[in-house]
CSV table of C-alpha atoms in Angstrom, one decimal:
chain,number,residue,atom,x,y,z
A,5,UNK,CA,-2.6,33.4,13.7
A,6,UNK,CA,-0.8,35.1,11.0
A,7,UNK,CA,2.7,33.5,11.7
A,8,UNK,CA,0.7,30.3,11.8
A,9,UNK,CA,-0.6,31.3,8.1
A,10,UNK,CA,2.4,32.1,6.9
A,11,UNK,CA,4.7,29.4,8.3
A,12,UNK,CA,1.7,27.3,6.2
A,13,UNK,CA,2.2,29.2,3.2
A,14,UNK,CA,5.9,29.0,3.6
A,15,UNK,CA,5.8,25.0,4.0
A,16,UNK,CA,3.2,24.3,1.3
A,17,UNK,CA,5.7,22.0,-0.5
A,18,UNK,CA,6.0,19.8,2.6
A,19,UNK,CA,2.8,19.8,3.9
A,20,UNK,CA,1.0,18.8,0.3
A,21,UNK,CA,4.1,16.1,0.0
A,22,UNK,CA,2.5,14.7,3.4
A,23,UNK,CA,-1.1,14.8,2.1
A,24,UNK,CA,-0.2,13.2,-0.9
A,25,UNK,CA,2.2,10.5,0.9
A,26,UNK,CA,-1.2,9.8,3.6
A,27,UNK,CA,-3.2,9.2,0.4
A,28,UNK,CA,-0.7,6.9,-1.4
A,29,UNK,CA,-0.1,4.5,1.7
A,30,UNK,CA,-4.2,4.9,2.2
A,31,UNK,CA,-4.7,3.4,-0.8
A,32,UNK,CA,-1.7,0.7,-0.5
A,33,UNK,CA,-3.4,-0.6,3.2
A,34,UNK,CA,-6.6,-0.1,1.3
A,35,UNK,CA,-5.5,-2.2,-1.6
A,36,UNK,CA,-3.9,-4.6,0.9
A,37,UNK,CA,-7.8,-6.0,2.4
A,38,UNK,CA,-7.9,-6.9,-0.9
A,39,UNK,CA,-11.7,-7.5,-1.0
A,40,UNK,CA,-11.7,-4.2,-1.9
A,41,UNK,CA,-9.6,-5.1,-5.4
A,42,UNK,CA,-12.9,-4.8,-7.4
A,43,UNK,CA,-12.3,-1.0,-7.3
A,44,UNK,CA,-9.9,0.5,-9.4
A,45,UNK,CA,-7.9,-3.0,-10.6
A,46,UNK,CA,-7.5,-3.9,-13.9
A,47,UNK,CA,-11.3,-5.7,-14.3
A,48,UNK,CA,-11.5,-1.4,-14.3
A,49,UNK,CA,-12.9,-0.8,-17.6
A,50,UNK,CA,-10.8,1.8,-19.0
A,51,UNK,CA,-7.1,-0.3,-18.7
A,52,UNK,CA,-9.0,-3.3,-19.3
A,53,UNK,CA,-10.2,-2.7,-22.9
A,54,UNK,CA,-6.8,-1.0,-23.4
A,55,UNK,CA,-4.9,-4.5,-22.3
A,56,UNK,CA,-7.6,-6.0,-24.7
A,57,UNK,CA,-6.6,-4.3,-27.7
A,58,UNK,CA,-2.9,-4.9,-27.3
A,59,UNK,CA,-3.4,-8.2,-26.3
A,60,UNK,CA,-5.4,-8.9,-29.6
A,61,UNK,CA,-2.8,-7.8,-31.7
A,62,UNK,CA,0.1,-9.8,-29.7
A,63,UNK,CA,-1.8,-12.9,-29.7
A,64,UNK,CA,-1.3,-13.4,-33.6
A,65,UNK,CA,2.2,-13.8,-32.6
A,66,UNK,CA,1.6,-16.4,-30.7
A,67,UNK,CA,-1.2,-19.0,-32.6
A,68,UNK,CA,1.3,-21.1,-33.6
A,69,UNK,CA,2.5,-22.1,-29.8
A,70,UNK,CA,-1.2,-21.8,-29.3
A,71,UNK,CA,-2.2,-24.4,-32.3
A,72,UNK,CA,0.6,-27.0,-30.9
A,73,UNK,CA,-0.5,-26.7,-27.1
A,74,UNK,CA,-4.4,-26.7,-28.4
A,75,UNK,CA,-3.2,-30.2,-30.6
A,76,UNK,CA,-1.9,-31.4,-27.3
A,77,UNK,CA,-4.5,-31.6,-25.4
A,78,UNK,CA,-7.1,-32.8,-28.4
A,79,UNK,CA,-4.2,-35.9,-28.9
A,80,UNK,CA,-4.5,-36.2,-24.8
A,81,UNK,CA,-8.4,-35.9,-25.0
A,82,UNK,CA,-8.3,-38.1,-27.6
A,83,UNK,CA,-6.5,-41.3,-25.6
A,84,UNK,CA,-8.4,-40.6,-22.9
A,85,UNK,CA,-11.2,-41.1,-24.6
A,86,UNK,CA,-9.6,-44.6,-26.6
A,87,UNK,CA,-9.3,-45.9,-23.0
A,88,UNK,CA,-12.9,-46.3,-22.6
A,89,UNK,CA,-14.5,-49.4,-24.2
A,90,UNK,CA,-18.0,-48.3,-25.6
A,91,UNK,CA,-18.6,-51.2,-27.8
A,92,UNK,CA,-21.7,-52.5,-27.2
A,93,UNK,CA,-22.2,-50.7,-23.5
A,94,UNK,CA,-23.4,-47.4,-24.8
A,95,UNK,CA,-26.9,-48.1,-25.4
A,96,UNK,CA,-28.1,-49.4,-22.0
A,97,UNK,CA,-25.3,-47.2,-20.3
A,98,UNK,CA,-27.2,-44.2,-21.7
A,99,UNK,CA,-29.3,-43.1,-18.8
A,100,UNK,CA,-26.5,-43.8,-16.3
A,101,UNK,CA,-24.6,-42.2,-18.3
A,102,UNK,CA,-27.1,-38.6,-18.4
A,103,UNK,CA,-27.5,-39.2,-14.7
A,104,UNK,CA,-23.6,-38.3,-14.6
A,105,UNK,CA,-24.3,-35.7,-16.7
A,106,UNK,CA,-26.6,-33.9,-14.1
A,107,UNK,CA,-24.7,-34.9,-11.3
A,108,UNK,CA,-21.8,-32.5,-12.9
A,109,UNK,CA,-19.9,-30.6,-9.7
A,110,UNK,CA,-17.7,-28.5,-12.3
A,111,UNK,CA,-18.6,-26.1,-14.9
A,112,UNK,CA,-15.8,-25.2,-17.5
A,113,UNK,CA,-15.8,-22.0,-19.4
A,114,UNK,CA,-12.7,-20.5,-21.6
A,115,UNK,CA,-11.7,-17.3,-21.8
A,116,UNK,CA,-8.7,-15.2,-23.0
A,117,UNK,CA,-6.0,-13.7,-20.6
A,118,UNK,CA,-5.5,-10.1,-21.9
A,119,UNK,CA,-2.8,-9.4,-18.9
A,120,UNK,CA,-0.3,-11.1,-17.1
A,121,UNK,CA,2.5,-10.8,-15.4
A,122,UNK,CA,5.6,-12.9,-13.8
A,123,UNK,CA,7.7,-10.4,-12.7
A,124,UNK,CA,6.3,-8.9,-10.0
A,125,UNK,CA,6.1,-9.6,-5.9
A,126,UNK,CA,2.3,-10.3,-6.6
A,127,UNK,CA,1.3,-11.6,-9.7
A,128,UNK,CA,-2.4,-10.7,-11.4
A,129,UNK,CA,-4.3,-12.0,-14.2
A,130,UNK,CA,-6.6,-10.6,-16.1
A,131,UNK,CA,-9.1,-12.2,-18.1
A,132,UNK,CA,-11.6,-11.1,-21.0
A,133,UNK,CA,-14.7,-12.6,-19.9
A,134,UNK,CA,-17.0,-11.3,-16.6
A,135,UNK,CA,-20.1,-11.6,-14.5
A,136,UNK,CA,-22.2,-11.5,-17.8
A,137,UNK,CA,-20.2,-14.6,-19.2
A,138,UNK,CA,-20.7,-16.8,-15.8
A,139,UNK,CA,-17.5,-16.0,-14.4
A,140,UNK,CA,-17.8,-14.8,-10.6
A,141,UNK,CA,-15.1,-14.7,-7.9
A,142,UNK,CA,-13.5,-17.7,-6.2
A,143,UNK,CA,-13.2,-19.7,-9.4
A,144,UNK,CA,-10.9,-21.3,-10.5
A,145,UNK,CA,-7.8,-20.4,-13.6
A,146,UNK,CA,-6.6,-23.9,-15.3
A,147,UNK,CA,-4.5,-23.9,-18.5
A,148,UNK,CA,-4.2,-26.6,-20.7
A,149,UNK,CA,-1.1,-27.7,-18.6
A,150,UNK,CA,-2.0,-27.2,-15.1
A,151,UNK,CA,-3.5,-24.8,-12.3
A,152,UNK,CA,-2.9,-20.9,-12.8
A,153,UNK,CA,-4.7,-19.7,-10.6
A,154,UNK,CA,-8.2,-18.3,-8.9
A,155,UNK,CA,-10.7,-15.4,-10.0
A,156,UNK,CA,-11.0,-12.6,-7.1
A,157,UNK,CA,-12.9,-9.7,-8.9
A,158,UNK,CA,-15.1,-10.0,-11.4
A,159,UNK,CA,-17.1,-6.7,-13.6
A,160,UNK,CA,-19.7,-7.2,-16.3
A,161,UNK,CA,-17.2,-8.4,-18.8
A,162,UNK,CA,-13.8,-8.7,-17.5
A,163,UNK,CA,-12.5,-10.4,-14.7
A,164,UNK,CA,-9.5,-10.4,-12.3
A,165,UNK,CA,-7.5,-12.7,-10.0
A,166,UNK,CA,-4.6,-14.0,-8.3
A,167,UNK,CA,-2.1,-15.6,-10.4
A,168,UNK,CA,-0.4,-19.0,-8.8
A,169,UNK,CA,2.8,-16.7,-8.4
A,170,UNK,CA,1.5,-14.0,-5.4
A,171,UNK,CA,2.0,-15.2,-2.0
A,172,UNK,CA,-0.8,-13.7,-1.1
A,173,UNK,CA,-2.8,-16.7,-1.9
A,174,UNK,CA,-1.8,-20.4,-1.0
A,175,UNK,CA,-3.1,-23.9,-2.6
A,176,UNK,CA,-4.4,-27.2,-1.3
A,177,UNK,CA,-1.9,-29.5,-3.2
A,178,UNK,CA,-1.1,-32.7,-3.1
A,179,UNK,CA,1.3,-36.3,-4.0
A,180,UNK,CA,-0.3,-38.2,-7.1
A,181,UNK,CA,1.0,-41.5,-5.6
A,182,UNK,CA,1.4,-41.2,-1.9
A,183,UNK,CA,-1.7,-38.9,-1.6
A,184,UNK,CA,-0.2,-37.0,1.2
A,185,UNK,CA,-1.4,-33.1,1.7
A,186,UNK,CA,0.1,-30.2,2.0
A,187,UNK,CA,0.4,-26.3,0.6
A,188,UNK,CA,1.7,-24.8,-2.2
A,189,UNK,CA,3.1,-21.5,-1.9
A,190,UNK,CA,5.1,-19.0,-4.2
A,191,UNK,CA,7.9,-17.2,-2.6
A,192,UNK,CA,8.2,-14.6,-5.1
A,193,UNK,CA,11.9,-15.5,-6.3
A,194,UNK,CA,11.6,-18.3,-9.3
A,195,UNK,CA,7.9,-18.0,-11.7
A,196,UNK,CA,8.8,-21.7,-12.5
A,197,UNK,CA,9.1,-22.9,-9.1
A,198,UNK,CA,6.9,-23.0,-6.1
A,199,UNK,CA,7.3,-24.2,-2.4
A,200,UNK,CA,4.8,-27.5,-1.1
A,201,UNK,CA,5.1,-27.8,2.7
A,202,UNK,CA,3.6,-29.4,5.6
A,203,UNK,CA,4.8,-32.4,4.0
A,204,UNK,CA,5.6,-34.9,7.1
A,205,UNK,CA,9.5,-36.9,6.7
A,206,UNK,CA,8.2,-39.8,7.2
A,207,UNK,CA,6.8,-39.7,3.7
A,208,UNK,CA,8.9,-41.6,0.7
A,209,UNK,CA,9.9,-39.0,-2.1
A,210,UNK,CA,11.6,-38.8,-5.3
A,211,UNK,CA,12.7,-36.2,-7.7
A,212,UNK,CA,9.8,-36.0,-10.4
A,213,UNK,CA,6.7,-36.9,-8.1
A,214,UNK,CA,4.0,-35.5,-9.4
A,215,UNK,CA,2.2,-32.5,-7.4
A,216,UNK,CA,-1.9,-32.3,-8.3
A,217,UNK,CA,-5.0,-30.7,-6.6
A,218,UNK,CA,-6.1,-32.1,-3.6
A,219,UNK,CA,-9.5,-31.2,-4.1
A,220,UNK,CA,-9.9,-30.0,-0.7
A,221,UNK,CA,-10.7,-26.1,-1.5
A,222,UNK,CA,-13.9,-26.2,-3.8
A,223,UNK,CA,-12.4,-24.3,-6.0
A,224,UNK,CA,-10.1,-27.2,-8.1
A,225,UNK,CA,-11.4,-30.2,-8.3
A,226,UNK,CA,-9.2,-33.2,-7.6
A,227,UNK,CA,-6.0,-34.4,-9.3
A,228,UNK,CA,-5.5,-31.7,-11.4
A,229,UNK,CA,-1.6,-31.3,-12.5
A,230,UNK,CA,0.5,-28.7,-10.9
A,231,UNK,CA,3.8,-30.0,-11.4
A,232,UNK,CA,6.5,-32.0,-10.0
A,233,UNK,CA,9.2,-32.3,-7.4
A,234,UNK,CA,12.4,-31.0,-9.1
A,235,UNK,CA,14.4,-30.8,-5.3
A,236,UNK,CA,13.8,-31.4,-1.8
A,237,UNK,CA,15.8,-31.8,1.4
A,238,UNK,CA,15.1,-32.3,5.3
A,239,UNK,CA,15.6,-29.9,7.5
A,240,UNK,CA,17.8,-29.7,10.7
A,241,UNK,CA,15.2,-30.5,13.6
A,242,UNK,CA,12.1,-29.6,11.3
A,243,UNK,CA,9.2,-32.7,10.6
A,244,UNK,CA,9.1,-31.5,7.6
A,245,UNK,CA,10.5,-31.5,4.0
A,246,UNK,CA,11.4,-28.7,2.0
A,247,UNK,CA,10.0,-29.1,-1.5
A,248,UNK,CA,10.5,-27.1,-4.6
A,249,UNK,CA,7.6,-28.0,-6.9
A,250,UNK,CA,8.3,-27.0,-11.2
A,251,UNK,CA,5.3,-26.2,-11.5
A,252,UNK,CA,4.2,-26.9,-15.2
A,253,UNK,CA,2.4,-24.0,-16.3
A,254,UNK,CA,5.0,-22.1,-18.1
A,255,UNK,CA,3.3,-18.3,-16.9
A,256,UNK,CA,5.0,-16.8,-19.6
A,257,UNK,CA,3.0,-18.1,-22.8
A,258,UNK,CA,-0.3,-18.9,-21.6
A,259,UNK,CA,-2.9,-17.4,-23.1
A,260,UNK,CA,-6.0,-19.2,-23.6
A,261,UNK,CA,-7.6,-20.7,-20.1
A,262,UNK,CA,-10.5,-22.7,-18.8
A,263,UNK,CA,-12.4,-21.2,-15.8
A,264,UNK,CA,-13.8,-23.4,-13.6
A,265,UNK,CA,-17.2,-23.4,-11.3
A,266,UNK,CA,-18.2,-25.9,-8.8
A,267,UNK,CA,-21.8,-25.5,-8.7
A,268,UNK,CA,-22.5,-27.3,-5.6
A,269,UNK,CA,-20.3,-24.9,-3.5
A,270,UNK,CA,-22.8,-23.3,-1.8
A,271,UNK,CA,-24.2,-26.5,-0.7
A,272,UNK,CA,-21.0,-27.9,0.4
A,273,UNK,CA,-20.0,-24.4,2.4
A,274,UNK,CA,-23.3,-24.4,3.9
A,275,UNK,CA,-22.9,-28.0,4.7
A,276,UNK,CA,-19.5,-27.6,6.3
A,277,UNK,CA,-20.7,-24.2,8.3
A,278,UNK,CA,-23.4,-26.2,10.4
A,279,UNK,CA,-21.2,-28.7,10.9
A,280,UNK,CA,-18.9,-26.1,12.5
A,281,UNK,CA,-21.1,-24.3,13.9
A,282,UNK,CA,-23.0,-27.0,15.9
A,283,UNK,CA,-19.8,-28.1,17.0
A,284,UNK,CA,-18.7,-24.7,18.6
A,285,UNK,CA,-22.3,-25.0,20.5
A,286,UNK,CA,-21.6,-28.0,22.3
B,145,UNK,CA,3.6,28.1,-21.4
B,146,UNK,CA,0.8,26.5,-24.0
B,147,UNK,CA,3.4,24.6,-25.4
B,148,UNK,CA,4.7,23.2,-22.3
B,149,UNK,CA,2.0,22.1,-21.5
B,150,UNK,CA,1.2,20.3,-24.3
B,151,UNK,CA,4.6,18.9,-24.7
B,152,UNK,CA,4.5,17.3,-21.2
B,153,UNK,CA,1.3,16.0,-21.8
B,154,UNK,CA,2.0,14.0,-24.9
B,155,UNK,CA,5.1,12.6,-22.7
B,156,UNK,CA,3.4,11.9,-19.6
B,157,UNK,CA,0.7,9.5,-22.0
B,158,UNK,CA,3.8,8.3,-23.9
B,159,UNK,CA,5.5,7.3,-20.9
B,160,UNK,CA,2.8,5.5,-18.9
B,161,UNK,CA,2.0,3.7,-22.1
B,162,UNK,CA,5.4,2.7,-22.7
B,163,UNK,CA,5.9,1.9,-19.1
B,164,UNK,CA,2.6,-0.3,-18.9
B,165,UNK,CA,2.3,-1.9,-22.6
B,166,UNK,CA,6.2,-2.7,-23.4
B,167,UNK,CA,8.3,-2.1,-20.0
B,168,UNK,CA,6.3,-3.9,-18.0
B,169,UNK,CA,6.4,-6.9,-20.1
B,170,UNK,CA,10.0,-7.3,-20.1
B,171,UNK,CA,11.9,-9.6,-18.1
B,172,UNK,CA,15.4,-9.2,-17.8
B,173,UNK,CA,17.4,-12.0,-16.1
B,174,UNK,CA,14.3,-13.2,-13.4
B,175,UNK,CA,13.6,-10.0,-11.5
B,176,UNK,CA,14.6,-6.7,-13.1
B,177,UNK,CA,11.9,-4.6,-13.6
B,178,UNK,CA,13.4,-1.1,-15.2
B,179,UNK,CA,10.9,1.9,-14.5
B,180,UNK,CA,11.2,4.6,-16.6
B,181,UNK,CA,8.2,6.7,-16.2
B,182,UNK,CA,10.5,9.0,-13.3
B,183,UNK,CA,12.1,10.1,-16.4
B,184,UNK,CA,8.5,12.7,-16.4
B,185,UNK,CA,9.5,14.3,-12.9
B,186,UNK,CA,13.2,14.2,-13.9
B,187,UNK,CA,12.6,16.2,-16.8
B,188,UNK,CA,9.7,18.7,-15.1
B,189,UNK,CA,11.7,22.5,-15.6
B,190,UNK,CA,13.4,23.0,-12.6
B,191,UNK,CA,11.9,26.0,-12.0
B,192,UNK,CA,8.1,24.6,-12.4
B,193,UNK,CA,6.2,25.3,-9.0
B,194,UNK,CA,6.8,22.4,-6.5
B,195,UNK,CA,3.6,21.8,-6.4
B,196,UNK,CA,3.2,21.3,-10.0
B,197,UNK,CA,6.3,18.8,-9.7
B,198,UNK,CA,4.7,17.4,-6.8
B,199,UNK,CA,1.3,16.5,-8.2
B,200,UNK,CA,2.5,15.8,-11.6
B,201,UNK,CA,4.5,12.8,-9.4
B,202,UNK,CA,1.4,11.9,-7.8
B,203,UNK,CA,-0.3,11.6,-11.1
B,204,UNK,CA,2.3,9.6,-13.1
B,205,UNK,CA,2.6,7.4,-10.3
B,206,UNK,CA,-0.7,6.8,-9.7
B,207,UNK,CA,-1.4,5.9,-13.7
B,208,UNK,CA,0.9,3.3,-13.5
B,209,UNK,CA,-0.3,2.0,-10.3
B,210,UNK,CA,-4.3,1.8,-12.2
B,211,UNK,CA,-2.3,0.2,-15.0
B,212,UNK,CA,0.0,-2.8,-12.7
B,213,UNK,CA,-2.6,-3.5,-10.0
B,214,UNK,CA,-0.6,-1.9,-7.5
B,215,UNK,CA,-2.4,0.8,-5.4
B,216,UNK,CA,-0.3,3.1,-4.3
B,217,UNK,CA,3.0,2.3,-4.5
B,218,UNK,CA,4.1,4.0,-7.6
B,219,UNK,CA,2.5,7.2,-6.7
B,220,UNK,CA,3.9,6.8,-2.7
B,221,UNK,CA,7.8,6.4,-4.4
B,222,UNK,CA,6.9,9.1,-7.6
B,223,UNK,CA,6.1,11.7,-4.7
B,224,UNK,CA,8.4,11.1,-2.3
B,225,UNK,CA,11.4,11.4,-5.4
B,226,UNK,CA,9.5,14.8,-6.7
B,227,UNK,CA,9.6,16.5,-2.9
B,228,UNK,CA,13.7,15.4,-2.9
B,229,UNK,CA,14.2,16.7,-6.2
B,230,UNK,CA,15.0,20.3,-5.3
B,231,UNK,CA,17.4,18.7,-2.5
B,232,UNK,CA,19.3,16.9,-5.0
B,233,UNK,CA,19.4,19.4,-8.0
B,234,UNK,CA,20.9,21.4,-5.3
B,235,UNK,CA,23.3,18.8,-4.0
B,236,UNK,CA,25.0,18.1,-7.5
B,237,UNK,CA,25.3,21.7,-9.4
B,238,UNK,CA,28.1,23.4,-8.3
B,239,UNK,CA,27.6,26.8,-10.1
B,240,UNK,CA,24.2,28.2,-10.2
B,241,UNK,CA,25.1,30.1,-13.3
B,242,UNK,CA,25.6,26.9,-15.0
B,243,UNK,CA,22.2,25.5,-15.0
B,244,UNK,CA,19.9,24.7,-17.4
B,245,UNK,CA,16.1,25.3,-16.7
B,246,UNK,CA,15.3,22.0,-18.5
B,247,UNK,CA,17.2,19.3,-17.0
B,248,UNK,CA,18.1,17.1,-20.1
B,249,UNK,CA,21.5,15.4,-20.9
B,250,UNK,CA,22.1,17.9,-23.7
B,251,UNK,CA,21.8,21.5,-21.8
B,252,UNK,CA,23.7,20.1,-18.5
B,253,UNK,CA,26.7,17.5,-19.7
B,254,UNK,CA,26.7,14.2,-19.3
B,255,UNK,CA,28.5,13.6,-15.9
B,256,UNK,CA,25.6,15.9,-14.4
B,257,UNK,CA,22.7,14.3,-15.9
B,258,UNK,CA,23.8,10.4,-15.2
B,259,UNK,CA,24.4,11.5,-11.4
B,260,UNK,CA,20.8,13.1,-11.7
B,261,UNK,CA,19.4,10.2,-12.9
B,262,UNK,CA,21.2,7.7,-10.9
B,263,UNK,CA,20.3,9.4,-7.6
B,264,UNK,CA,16.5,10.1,-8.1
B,265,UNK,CA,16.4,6.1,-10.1
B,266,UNK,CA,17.9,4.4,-6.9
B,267,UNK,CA,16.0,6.5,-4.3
B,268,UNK,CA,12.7,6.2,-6.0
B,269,UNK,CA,12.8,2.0,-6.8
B,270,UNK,CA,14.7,1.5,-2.8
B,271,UNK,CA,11.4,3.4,-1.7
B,272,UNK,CA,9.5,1.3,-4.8
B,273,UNK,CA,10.7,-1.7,-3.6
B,274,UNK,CA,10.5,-1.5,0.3
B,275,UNK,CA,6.8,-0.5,-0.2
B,276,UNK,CA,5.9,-3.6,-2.7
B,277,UNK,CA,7.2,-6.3,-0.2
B,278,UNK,CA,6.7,-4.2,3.0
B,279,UNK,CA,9.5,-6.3,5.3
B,280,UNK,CA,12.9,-5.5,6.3
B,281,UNK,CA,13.4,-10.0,6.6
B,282,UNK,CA,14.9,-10.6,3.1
B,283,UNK,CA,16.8,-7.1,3.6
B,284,UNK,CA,19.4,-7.7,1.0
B,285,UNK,CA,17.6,-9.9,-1.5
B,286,UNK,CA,15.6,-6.6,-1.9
B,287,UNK,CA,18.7,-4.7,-2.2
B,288,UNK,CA,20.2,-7.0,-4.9
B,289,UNK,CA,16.3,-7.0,-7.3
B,290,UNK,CA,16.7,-2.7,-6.3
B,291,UNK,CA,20.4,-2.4,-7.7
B,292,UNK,CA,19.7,-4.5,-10.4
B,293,UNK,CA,16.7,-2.6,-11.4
B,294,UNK,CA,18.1,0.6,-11.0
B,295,UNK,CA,21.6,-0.2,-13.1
B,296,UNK,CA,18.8,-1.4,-16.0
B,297,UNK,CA,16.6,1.9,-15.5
B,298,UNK,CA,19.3,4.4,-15.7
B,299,UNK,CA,20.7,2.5,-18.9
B,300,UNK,CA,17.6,2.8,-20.3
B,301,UNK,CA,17.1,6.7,-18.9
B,302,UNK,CA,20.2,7.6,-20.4
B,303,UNK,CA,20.1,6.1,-23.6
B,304,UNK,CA,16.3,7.8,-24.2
B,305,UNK,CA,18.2,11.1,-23.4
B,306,UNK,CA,20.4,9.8,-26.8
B,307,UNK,CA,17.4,8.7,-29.0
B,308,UNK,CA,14.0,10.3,-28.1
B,309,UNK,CA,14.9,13.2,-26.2
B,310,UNK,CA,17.4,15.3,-28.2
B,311,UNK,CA,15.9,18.7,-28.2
């Protein structure tokens, strides 16, 4: 007993370099089942309001890339808008037109991201507005330019998610013109490119395609931009392509974000699991 | 003591800060991420209790960790560098008599402190790195983002050692 207590006493240095190793990879396999990533991420008050302040200061270095990509998307808004002939339809189109109005599947909200990053494996975002604001998990992150990614954990007024760059998470994505499907998936080497597979050869591509939603996940709605073939090949024996997707999101500068509810996906989940589930009862 | 303690206080919150609010930020050339809070373990006196070195590892890894949404792997490659450090203080003195109690460039010489630094900067981000993507498939793409990371980290320890810490 008393060698035992003083081989322990002798050791200390190990044994607490142990402990303190256990509770390091606890918290990493922890971390990993990452519906635990409410606790302790950086929706965590204390680092959140610390990003906030910094990133309030930074961002009046950046209102003049902000003005021009905000003046963008009014001028796109804008000919959208030209493209629609209201003369003399507006009147008796009114109640169709408020009927559309309720029929609304997706909710938009804006919010500020006060942390970002491009350079890691997995890439997080953090944004400035929570559960108080609207925001709650599995919504979606859209920029002016494209998709950046989806809310996981959300506290009263910050929130946090996956960024498009963590492999951890995958997309539903899809070919503007030949409307095939497949996924897009970040393989943690380029934070401008992006890999879409399950793309079948038999499919006619071209360098520049454009990549959008497929509006298969409820959480984007369809044909929103992603970005567009820059290379792909055919593999030896494989059926199907290899495609690196630019994605158009530039993760570096964005800083202002639209956050996106589908209010009907409860419905359509609940739709979808008796369908399932009668199906597995047969 | 009082002032020690103090002292490494103020450099443990200037660190992490630095580490989190400017470091973290930078890109250099796609995937270099330099980490230079270590430099608080590498600087610990080197006759500080070991457990003192070994929790105060724990600790500044795990801030960071809070700070970059990682859980864990900061404070699993800060602890595992802080139990080797008495290995490899050992390993590169030749003369006890020679040796400073603080382990800064100015008290030990240049040749000892980059060999220092290089050994505990490439141990702690191969361990750092391994962790994060937690496969041995893409064994030398790691390799290539950990020697990269390291040359920029112990550019960036060194050249501290010239500007911040002179004393």
């Amino acid at each position: 007993m008393r060698s035992l207590l003083r081989f322990l006493v002798r050791n200390y240095a190990f044994l607490l370099f142990l402990f303190l190793e256990a509770v390091s990879l606890a918290m990493v396999f922890s971390y990993n089942s990452f519906q635990r990533s409410r606790f302790l991420n950086s929706s965590n008050f204390i680092s959140a309001s610390l990003y906030n302040t910094t990133s309030s200061v930074l961002q009046y270095f950046e209102l003049v890339k902000v003005n021009e990509q905000l003046a963008e998307e009014n001028a796109l808004l804008r000919t959208q808008i030209e493209g629609f002939d209201f003369d003399g339809q507006l009147l008796p189109d009114t109640v169709v037109f408020a009927k559309q109005l309720a029929d609304t599947t997706f909710v938009f909200r804006t919010a500020k991201i006060i942390n970002n990053s491009t350079n890691k494996q997995q890439n997080y975002i953090t944004l400035d507005k929570g559960s108080k604001d609207g925001i709650q998990p599995d919504q979606g992150i859209l920029a002016p330019n494209g998709v950046v990614g989806v809310v996981t954990g959300v506290s009263d007024s910050y929130a946090a998610g996956l960024s498009l760059l963590n492999p951890r998470w995958s997309i539903s994505a899809k070919l503007k013109n030949s409307g095939y499907y497949g996924s897009l998936h970040w393989d943690g080497e380029n934070y401008r490119q992006a890999n879409l597979n399950e793309i079948p050869i038999h499919v006619d591509l071209a360098v520049g395609d454009t990549v959008v939603t497929s509006g298969y996940s409820s959480i984007f709605p369809e044909g929103l931009l992603i970005g567009t073939i820059q290379t792909f090949d055919q593999p030896q024996g494989e059926n199907y392509y290899n495609i690196k997707v630019q994605l158009a999101v530039d993760f570096k500068t964005i800083r202002h974000v639209h956050v996106i509810e589908n209010i009907k996906k409860e419905e359509l989940t609940d739709l979808e699991k008796t369908v399932i589930d009668g199906a597995g009862s047969n | 003591m009082g002032r020690e303690v103090i002292k490494y206080t103020i450099m443990f919150v200037g660190l992490v800060l630095t580490q989190v609010l400017f470091l973290n930020q930078v890109q250099v050339s796609g995937f270099v991420n330099p980490y230079i809070y270590i430099l608080f373990i590498l600087l610990l006196p080197l006759n500080a209790p070991r457990y003192v070195v070994l929790l105060g590892g724990f600790f500044v890894g795990l801030s960071v960790d809070i700070f970059s949404n990682t859980m864990g792997i900061h404070a699993f490659a800060s602890v595992f560098i802080a139990f080797l450090r008495p290995l490899i203080v050992r390993a590169i003195t030749d003369r006890e008599e020679d040796r400073s109690d603080y382990p800064g460039l100015a008290q030990n010489g240049f040749s000892w402190f980059l060999y220092y630094t290089a050994l505990m900067v490439f141990l702690h981000h191969s361990v750092l790195f391994f962790i994060e993507v937690f496969t041995l498939s893409d064994f030398f793409g790691t390799l290539y983002r950990i020697i990269l990371s390291s040359l920029f980290s112990i550019f960036v320890i060194v050249l501290s050692q010239f500007i911040v810490f002179r004393d």
